[in-house]
Tab-separated table of C-alpha atoms and ligand atoms in Angstrom:
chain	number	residue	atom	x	y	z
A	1094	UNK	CA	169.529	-40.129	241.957
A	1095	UNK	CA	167.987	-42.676	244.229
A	1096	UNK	CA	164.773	-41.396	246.432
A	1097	UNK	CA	167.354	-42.007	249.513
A	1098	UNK	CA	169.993	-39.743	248.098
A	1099	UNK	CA	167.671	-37.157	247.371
A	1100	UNK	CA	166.474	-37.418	251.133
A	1101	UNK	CA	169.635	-36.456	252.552
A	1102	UNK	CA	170.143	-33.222	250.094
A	1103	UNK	CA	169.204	-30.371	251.510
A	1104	UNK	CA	166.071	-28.476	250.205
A	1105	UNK	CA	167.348	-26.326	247.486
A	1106	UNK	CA	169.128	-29.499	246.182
A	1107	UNK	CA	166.047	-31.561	246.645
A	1108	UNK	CA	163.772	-28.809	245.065
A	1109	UNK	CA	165.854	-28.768	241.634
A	1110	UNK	CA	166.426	-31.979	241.036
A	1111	UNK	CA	163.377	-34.174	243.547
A	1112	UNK	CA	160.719	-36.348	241.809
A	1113	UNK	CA	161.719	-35.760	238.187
A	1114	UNK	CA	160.629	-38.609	236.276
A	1115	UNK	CA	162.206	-38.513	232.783
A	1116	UNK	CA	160.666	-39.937	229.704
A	1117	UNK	CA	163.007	-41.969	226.717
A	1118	UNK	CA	163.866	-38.700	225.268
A	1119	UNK	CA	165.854	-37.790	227.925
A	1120	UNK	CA	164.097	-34.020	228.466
A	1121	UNK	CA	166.146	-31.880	230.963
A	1122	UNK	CA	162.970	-30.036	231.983
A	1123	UNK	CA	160.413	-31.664	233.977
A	1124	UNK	CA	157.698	-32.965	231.012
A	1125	UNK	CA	154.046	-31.907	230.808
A	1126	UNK	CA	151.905	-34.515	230.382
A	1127	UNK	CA	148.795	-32.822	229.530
A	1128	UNK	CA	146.584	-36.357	229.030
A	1129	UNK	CA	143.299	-37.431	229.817
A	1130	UNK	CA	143.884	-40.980	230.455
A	1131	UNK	CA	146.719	-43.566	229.070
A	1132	UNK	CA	146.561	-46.451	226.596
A	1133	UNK	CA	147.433	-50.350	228.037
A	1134	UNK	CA	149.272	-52.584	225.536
A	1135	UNK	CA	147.191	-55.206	226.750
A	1136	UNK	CA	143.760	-56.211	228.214
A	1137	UNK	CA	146.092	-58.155	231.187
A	1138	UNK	CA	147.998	-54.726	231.406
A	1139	UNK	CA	145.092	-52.801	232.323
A	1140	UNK	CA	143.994	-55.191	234.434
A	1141	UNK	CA	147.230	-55.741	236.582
A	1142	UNK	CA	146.983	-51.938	236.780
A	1143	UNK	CA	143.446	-51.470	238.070
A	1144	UNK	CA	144.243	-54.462	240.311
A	1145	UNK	CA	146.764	-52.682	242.021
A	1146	UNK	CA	149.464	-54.891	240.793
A	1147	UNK	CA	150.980	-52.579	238.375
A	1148	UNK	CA	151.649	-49.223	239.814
A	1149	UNK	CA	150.903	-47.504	236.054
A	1150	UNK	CA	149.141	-44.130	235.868
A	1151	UNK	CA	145.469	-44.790	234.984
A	1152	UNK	CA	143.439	-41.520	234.837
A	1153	UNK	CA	144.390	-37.829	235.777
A	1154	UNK	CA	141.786	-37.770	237.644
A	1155	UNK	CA	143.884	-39.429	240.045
A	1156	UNK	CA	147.137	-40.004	238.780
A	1157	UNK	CA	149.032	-38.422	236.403
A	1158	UNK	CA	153.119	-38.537	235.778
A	1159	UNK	CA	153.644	-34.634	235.791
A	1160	UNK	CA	151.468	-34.109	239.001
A	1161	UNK	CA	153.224	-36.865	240.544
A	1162	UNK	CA	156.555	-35.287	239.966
A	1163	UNK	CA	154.781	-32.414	241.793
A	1164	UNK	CA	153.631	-34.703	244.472
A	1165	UNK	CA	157.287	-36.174	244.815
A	1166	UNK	CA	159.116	-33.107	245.326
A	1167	UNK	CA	157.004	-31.610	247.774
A	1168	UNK	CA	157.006	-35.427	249.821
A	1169	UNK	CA	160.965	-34.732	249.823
A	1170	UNK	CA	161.027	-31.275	251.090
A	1171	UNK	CA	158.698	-31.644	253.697
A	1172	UNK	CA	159.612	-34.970	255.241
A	1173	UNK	CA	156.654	-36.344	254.326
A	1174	UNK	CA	155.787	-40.367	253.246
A	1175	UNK	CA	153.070	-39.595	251.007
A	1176	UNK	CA	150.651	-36.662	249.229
A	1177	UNK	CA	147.917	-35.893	246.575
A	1178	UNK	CA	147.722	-32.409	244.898
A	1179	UNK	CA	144.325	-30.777	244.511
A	1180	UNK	CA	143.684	-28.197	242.522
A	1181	UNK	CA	142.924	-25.503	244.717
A	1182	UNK	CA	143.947	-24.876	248.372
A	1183	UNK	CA	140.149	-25.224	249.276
A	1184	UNK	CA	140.621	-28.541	247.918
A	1185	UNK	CA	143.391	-29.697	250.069
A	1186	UNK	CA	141.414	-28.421	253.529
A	1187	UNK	CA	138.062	-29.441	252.869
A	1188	UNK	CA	139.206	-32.739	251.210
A	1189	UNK	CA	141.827	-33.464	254.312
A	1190	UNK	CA	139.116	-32.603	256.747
A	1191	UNK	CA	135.897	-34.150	254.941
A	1192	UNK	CA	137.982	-37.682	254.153
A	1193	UNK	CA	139.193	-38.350	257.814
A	1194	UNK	CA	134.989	-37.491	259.507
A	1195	UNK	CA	131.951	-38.964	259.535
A	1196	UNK	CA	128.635	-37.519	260.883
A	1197	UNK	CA	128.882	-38.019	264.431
A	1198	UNK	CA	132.649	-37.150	264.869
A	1199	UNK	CA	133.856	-33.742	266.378
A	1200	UNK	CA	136.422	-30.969	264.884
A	1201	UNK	CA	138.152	-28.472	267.291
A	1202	UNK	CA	139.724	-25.479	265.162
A	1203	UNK	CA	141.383	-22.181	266.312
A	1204	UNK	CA	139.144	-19.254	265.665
A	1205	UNK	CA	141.466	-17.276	263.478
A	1206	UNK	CA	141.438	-19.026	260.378
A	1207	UNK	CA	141.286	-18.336	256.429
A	1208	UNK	CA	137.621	-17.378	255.556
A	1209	UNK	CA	136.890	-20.449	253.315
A	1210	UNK	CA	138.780	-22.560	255.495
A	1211	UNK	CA	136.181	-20.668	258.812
A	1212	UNK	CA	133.319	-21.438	256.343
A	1213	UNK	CA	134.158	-25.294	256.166
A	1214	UNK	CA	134.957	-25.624	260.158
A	1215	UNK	CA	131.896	-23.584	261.442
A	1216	UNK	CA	128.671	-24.043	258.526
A	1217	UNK	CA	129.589	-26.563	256.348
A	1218	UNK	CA	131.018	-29.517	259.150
A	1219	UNK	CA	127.988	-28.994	261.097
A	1220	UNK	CA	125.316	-29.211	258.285
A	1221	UNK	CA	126.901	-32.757	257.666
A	1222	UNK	CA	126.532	-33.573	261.431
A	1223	UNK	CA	130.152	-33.179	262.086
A	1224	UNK	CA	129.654	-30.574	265.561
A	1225	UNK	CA	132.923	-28.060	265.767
A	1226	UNK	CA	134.493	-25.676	268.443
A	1227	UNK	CA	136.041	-22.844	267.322
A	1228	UNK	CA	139.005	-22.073	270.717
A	1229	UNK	CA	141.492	-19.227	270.790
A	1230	UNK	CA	144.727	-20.929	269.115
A	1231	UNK	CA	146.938	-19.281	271.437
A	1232	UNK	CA	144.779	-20.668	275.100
A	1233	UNK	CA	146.351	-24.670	275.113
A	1234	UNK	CA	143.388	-24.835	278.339
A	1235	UNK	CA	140.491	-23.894	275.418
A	1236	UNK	CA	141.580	-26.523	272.888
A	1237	UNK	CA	142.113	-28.993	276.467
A	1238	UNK	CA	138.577	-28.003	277.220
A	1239	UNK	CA	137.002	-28.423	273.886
A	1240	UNK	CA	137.994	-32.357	273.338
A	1241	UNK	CA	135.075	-34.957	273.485
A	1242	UNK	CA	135.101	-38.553	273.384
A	1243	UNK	CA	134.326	-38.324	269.571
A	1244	UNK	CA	136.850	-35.764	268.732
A	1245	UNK	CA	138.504	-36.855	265.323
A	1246	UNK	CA	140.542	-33.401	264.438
A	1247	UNK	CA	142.417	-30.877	265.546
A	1248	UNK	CA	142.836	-28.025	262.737
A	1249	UNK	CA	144.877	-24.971	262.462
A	1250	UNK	CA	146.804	-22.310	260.899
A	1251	UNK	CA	149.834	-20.600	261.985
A	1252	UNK	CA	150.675	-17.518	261.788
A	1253	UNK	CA	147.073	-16.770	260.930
A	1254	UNK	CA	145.899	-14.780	258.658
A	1255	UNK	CA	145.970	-11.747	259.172
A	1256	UNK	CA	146.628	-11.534	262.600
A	1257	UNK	CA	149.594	-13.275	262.218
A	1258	UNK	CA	149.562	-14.883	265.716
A	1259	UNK	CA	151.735	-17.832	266.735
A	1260	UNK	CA	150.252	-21.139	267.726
A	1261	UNK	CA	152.175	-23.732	269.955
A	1262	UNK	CA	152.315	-26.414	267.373
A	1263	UNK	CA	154.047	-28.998	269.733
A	1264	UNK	CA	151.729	-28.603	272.351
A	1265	UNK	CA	148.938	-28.561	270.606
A	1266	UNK	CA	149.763	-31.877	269.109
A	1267	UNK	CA	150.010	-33.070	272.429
A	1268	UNK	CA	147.077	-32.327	273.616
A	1269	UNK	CA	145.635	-34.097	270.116
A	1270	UNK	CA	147.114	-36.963	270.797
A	1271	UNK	CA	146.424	-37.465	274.088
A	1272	UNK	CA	142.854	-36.990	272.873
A	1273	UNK	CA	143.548	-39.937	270.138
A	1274	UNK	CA	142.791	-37.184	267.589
A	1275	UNK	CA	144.517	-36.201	264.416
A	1276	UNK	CA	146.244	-32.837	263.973
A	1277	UNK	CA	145.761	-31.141	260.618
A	1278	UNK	CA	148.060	-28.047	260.106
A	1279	UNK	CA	147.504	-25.236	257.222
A	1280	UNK	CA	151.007	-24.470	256.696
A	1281	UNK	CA	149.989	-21.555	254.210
A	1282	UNK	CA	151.422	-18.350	255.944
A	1283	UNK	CA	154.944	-20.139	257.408
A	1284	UNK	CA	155.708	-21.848	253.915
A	1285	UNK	CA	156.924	-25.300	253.751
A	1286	UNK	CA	161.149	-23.684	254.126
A	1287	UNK	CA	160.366	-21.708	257.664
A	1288	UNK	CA	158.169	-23.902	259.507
A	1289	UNK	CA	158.214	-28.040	260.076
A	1290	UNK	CA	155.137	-29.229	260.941
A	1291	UNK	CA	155.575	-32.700	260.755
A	1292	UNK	CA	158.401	-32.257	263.122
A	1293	UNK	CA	156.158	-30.511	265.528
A	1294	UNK	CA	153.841	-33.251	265.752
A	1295	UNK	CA	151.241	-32.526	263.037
A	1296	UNK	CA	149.586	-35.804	261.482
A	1297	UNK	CA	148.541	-34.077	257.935
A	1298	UNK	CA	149.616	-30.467	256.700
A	1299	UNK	CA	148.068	-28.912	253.786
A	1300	UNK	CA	149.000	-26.024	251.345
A	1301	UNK	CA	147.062	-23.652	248.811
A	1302	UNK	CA	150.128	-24.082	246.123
A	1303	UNK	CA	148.659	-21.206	244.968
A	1304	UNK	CA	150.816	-18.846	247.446
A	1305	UNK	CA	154.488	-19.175	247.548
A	1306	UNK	CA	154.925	-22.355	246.099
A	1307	UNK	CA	153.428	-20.957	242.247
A	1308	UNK	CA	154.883	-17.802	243.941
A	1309	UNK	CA	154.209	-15.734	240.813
A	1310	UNK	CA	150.794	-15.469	240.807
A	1311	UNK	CA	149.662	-17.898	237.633
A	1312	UNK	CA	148.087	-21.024	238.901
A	1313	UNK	CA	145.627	-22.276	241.986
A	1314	UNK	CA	146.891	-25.785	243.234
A	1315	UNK	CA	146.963	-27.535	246.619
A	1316	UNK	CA	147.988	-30.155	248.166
A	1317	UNK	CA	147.646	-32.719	251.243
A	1318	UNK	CA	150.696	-34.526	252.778
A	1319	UNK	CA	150.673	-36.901	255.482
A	1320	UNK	CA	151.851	-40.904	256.211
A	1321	UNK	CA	151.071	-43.622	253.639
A	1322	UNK	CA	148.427	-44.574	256.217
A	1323	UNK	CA	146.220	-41.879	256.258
A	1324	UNK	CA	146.595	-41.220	252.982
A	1325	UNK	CA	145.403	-45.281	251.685
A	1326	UNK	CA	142.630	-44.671	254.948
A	1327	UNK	CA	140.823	-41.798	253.306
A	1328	UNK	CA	142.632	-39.370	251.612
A	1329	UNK	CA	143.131	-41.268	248.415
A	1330	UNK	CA	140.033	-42.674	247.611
A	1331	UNK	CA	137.996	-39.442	248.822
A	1332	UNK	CA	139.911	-37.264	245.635
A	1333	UNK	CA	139.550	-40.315	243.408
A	1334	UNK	CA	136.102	-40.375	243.933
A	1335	UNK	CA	135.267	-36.687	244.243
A	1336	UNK	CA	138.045	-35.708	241.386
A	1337	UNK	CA	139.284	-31.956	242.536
A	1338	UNK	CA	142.258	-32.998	240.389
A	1339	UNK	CA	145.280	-30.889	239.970
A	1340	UNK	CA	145.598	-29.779	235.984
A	1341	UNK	CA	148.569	-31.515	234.886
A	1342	UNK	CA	149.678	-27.721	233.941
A	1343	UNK	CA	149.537	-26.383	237.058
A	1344	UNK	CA	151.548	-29.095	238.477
A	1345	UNK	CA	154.035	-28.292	235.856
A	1346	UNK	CA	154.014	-24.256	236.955
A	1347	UNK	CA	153.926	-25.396	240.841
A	1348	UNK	CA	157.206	-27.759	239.616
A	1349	UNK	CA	159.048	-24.662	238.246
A	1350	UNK	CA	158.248	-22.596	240.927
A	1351	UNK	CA	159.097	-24.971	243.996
A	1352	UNK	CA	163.052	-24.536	241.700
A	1353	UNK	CA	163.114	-21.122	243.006
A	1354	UNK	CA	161.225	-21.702	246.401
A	1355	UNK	CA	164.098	-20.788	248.601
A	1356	UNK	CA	165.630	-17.596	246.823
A	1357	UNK	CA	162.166	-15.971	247.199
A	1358	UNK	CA	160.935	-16.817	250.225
A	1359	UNK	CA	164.367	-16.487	251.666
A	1360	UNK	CA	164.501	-12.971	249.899
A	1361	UNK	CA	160.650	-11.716	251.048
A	1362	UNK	CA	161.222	-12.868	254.625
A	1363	UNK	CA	164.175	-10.622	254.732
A	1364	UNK	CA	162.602	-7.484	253.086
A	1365	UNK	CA	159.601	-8.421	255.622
A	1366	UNK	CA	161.567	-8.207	258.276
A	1367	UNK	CA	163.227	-4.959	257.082
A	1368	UNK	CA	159.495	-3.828	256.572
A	1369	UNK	CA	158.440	-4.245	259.448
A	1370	UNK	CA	160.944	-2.192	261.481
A	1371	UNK	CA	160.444	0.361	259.499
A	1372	UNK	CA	156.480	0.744	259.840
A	1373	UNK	CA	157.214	0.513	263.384
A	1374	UNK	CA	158.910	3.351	263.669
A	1375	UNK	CA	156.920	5.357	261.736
A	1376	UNK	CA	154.047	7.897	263.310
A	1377	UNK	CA	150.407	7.187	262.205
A	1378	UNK	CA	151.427	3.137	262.619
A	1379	UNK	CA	150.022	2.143	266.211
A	1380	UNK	CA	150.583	-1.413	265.853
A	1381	UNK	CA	153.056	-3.780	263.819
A	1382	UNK	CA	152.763	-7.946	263.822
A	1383	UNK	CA	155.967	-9.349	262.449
A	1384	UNK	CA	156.244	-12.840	264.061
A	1385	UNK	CA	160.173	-12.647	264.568
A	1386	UNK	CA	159.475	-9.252	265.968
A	1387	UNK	CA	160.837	-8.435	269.474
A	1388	UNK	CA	157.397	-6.850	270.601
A	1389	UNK	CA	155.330	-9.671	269.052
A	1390	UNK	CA	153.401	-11.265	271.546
A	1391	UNK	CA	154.337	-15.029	270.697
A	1392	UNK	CA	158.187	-13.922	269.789
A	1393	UNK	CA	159.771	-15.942	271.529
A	1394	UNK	CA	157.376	-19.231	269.957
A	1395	UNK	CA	157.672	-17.900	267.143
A	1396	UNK	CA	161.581	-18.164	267.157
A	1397	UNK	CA	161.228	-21.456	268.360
A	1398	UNK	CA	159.155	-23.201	265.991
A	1399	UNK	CA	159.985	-21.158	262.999
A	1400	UNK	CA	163.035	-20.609	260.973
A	1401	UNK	CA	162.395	-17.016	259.487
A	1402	UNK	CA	159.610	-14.404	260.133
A	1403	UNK	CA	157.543	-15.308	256.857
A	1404	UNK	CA	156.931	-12.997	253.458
A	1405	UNK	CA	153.889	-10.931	255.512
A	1406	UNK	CA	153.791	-8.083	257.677
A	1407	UNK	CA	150.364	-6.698	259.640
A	1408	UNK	CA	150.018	-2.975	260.611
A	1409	UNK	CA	147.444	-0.956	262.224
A	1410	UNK	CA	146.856	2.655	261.239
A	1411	UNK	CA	144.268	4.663	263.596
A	1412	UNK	CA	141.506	4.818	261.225
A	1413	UNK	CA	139.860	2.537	258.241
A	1414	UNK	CA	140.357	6.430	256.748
A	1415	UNK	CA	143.768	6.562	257.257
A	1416	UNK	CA	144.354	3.364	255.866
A	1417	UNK	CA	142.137	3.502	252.380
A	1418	UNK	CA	144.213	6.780	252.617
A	1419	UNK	CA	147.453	4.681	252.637
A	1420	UNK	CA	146.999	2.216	250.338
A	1421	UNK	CA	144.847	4.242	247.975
A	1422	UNK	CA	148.629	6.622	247.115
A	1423	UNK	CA	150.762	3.476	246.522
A	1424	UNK	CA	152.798	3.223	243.051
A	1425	UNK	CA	154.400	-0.272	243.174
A	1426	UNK	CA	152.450	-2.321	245.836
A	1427	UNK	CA	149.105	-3.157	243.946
A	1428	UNK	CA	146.093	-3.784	246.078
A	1429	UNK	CA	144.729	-7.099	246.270
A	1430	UNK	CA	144.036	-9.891	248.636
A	1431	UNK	CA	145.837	-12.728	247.148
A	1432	UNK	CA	149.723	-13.279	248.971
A	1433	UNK	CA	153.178	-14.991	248.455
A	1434	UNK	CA	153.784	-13.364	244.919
A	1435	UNK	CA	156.637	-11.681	243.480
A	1436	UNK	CA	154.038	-8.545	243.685
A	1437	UNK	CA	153.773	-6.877	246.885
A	1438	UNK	CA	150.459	-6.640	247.804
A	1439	UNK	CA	148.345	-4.757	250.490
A	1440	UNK	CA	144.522	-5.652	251.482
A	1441	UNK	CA	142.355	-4.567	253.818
A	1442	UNK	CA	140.457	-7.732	255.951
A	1443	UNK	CA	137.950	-5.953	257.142
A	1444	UNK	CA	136.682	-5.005	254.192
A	1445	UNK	CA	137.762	-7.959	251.854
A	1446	UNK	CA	138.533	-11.155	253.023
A	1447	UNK	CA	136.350	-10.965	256.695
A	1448	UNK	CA	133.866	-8.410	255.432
A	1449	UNK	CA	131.577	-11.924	256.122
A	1450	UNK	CA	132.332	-11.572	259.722
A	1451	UNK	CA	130.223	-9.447	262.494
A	1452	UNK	CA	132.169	-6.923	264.173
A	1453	UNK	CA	131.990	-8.121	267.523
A	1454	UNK	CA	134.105	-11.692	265.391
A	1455	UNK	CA	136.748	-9.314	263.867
A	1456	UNK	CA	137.334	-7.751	266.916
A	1457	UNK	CA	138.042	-10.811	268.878
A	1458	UNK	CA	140.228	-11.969	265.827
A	1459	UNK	CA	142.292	-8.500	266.433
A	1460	UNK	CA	140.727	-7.454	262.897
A	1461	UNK	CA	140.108	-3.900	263.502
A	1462	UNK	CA	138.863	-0.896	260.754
A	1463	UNK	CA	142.845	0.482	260.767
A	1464	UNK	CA	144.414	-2.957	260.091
A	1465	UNK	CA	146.330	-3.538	256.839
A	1466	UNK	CA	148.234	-6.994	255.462
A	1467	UNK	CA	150.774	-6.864	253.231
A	1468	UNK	CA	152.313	-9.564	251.227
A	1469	UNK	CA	155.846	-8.828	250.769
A	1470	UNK	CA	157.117	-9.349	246.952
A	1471	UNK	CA	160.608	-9.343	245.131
A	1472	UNK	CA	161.110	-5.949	244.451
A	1473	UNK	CA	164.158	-3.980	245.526
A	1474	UNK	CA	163.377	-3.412	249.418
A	1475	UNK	CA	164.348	0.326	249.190
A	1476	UNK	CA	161.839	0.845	246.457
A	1477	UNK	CA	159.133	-0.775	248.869
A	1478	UNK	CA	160.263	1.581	251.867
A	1479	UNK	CA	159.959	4.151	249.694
A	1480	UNK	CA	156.364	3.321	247.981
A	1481	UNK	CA	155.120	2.410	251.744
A	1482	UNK	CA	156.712	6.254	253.072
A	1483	UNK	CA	154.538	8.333	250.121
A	1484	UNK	CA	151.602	6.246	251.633
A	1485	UNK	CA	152.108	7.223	255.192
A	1486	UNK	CA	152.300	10.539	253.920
A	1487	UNK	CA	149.525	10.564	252.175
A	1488	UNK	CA	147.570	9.191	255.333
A	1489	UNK	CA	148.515	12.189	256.551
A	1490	UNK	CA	146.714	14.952	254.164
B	1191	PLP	C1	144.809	-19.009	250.180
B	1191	PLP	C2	144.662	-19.869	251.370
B	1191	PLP	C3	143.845	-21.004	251.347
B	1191	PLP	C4	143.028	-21.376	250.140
B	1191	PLP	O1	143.793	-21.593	249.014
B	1191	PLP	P1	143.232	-21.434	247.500
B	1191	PLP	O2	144.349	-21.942	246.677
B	1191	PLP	O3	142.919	-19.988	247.299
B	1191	PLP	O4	141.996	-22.280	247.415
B	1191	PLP	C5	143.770	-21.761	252.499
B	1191	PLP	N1	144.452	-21.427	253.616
B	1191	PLP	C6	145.246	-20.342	253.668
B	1191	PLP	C7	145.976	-20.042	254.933
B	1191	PLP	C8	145.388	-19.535	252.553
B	1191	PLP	O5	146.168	-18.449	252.612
């Protein structure tokens, strides 16, 4: 099917059948092209191809046919003109936000962000001579406030992690623009189904692959999609050059598991949902954050600017005690800090992924000792209810 038909399928057409390149054997499952480099028939060959001339796949450094496939799929379902694949989800940031500065420039990013992705904005920026402000995401007069004349970037995710707050995409971009700056969006925690970014005004959006899109916990993988322009600008030639290259593999598990994209994320965001009703309700909880929640503080945004709640829920017990308590008696939701699998799985920030942090940062992040995130998996809802209901009990004891 031509790349125009594709465009018009909708998303769980386009993630079946989008970017397959097949080879003269005709194989109905997208090929793995586990290779180095490729062979020219000719000395001219390889020369139209380095040229530019020839649009041939040169080394997988770069380019390679099964990561391109990868690359082509994802440019469909997100509306996108053009993308690279990294090979982790660090990759995609620091590459998206490293290509586009120089020292000099200025980078405004909301506070509440992944801890790698915090470590990038706030030490490693700065130590290159690229100054940053770190502004509440959810105050549109901070990120006003924090513009310069040399203000190259805008960067953000929403929800964020693990607060799961709500940022005003839109008017954010807005306020970007008007700056003439660039608006880079981690689209990690909304997945590319529930949330539009490019829609919403966002110039480049990146992904750890390794989240929902493997979605069953096997490979790391990222990837950076934006306009042809900015890619041909800086994007492309700072990976080339660099080489955090996607393994041809992983592009092949990331292709399999972008097939079945929709069922599970459409499937986790509804036993999320359920979820989080139920924690609500129970005692010992003093706090739930479910985006598409009535008592969520951006709900209404959030409604908006999303399609679906997203795969994970937030809840605060009263102690750091009650919760080691809680998660310490669960059978089927394993304990770790990774998210968007087909495991359900429960962390603890403080003590895990923002342990880095001071207290006095947690606790304007909303990170307090009682907080728990879970990542919402494919198991039977009922049995999660249940597994989450021993846990509250044992909290209890
Ligand atoms: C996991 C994650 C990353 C980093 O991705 P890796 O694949 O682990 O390198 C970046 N941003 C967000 C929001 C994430 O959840």
């Amino acid at each position: 099917m031509s790349k125009d038909g594709l465009r018009k399928l909708k998303p769980a057409t386009q993630l079946i059948h989008g970017g397959t390149t097949r080879s003269t054997f005709g194989e109905m499952s997208e090929a793995l092209f586990l290779t180095q480099s490729f062979a020219y028939p000719t000395m001219e060959a390889a020369e139209a191809r380095f040229k530019g001339d020839d649009p041939g796949f040169i080394y997988s450094r770069f380019s390679n046919p099964t990561v391109a496939m990868f690359e082509q799929r994802m440019i469909l379902l997100e509306g996108a003109e053009a993308a690279r694949a990294t090979a982790s989800g660090m990759a995609a940031v620091t590459a998206s936000l490293l290509a586009q500065v120089k020292a000099g420039d200025h980078v405004v990013a909301a506070r509440a962000l992944f801890g790698s992705c915090l470590y990038v904005v706030e030490d490693l920026l700065p130590r290159l001579g690229v100054a940053s402000t770190l502004v509440d995401g959810a105050d549109l007069a901070q990120w006003k406030a924090a513009v310069r004349p040399e203000t190259r970037l805008f960067f953000l995710e929403s929800p964020t992690n693990p607060g799961l707050e709500v940022y005003d995409l839109k008017a954010i971009a807005d306020i970007a623009h008007d700056a003439g700056a660039r608006f880079v969006v981690d689209n990690v925690f909304a997945t590319p189904l529930l949330q539009k970014p490019f829609e919403l005004g966002a110039d480049v959006v990146v992904y750890s692959a390794t989240k929902h899109i493997d979605g069953q916990g096997r490979c790391l993988g990222g990837i950076i999609l934006s306009s042809q322009a900015i890619i041909e600008e800086s994007i492309h030639n700072f990976l080339r050059q660099t080489g955090p290259a996607m393994s041809p593999f992983n592009a092949w598990v990331m292709l399999k598991g972008l097939e079945t994209l929709p069922l599970r994320v459409g499937q986790q965001t509804a036993s999320a949902g359920r979820i989080a009703d139920f924690l609500a309700e129970q005692t010992g909880v003093t706090k739930v954050l479910y985006p598409f929640r009535p008592d969520h503080p951006q709900a209404e945004l959030a409604r908006r600017q999303m399609s679906g709640g997203g795969t994970l829920v937030s809840f605060v017990m009263e102690s750091k005690e009650q919760a080691f308590k809680l998660a310490n008696a669960l059978q089927i939701i394993k304990i770790s800090n990774n998210l968007g699998d087909a495991k359900s799985l429960m962390t603890h920030p403080a003590t895990t992924t923002h342990q880095r942090l001071t207290p006095e940062a947690r606790a304007t992040l909303g990170i307090t000792d009682g907080m728990l995130r879970l990542s919402v998996g494919l198991e039977d809802v009922e049995d999660l209810i249940e597994d989450l209901a021993e846990g509250l009990a044992a909290s209890r004891r």
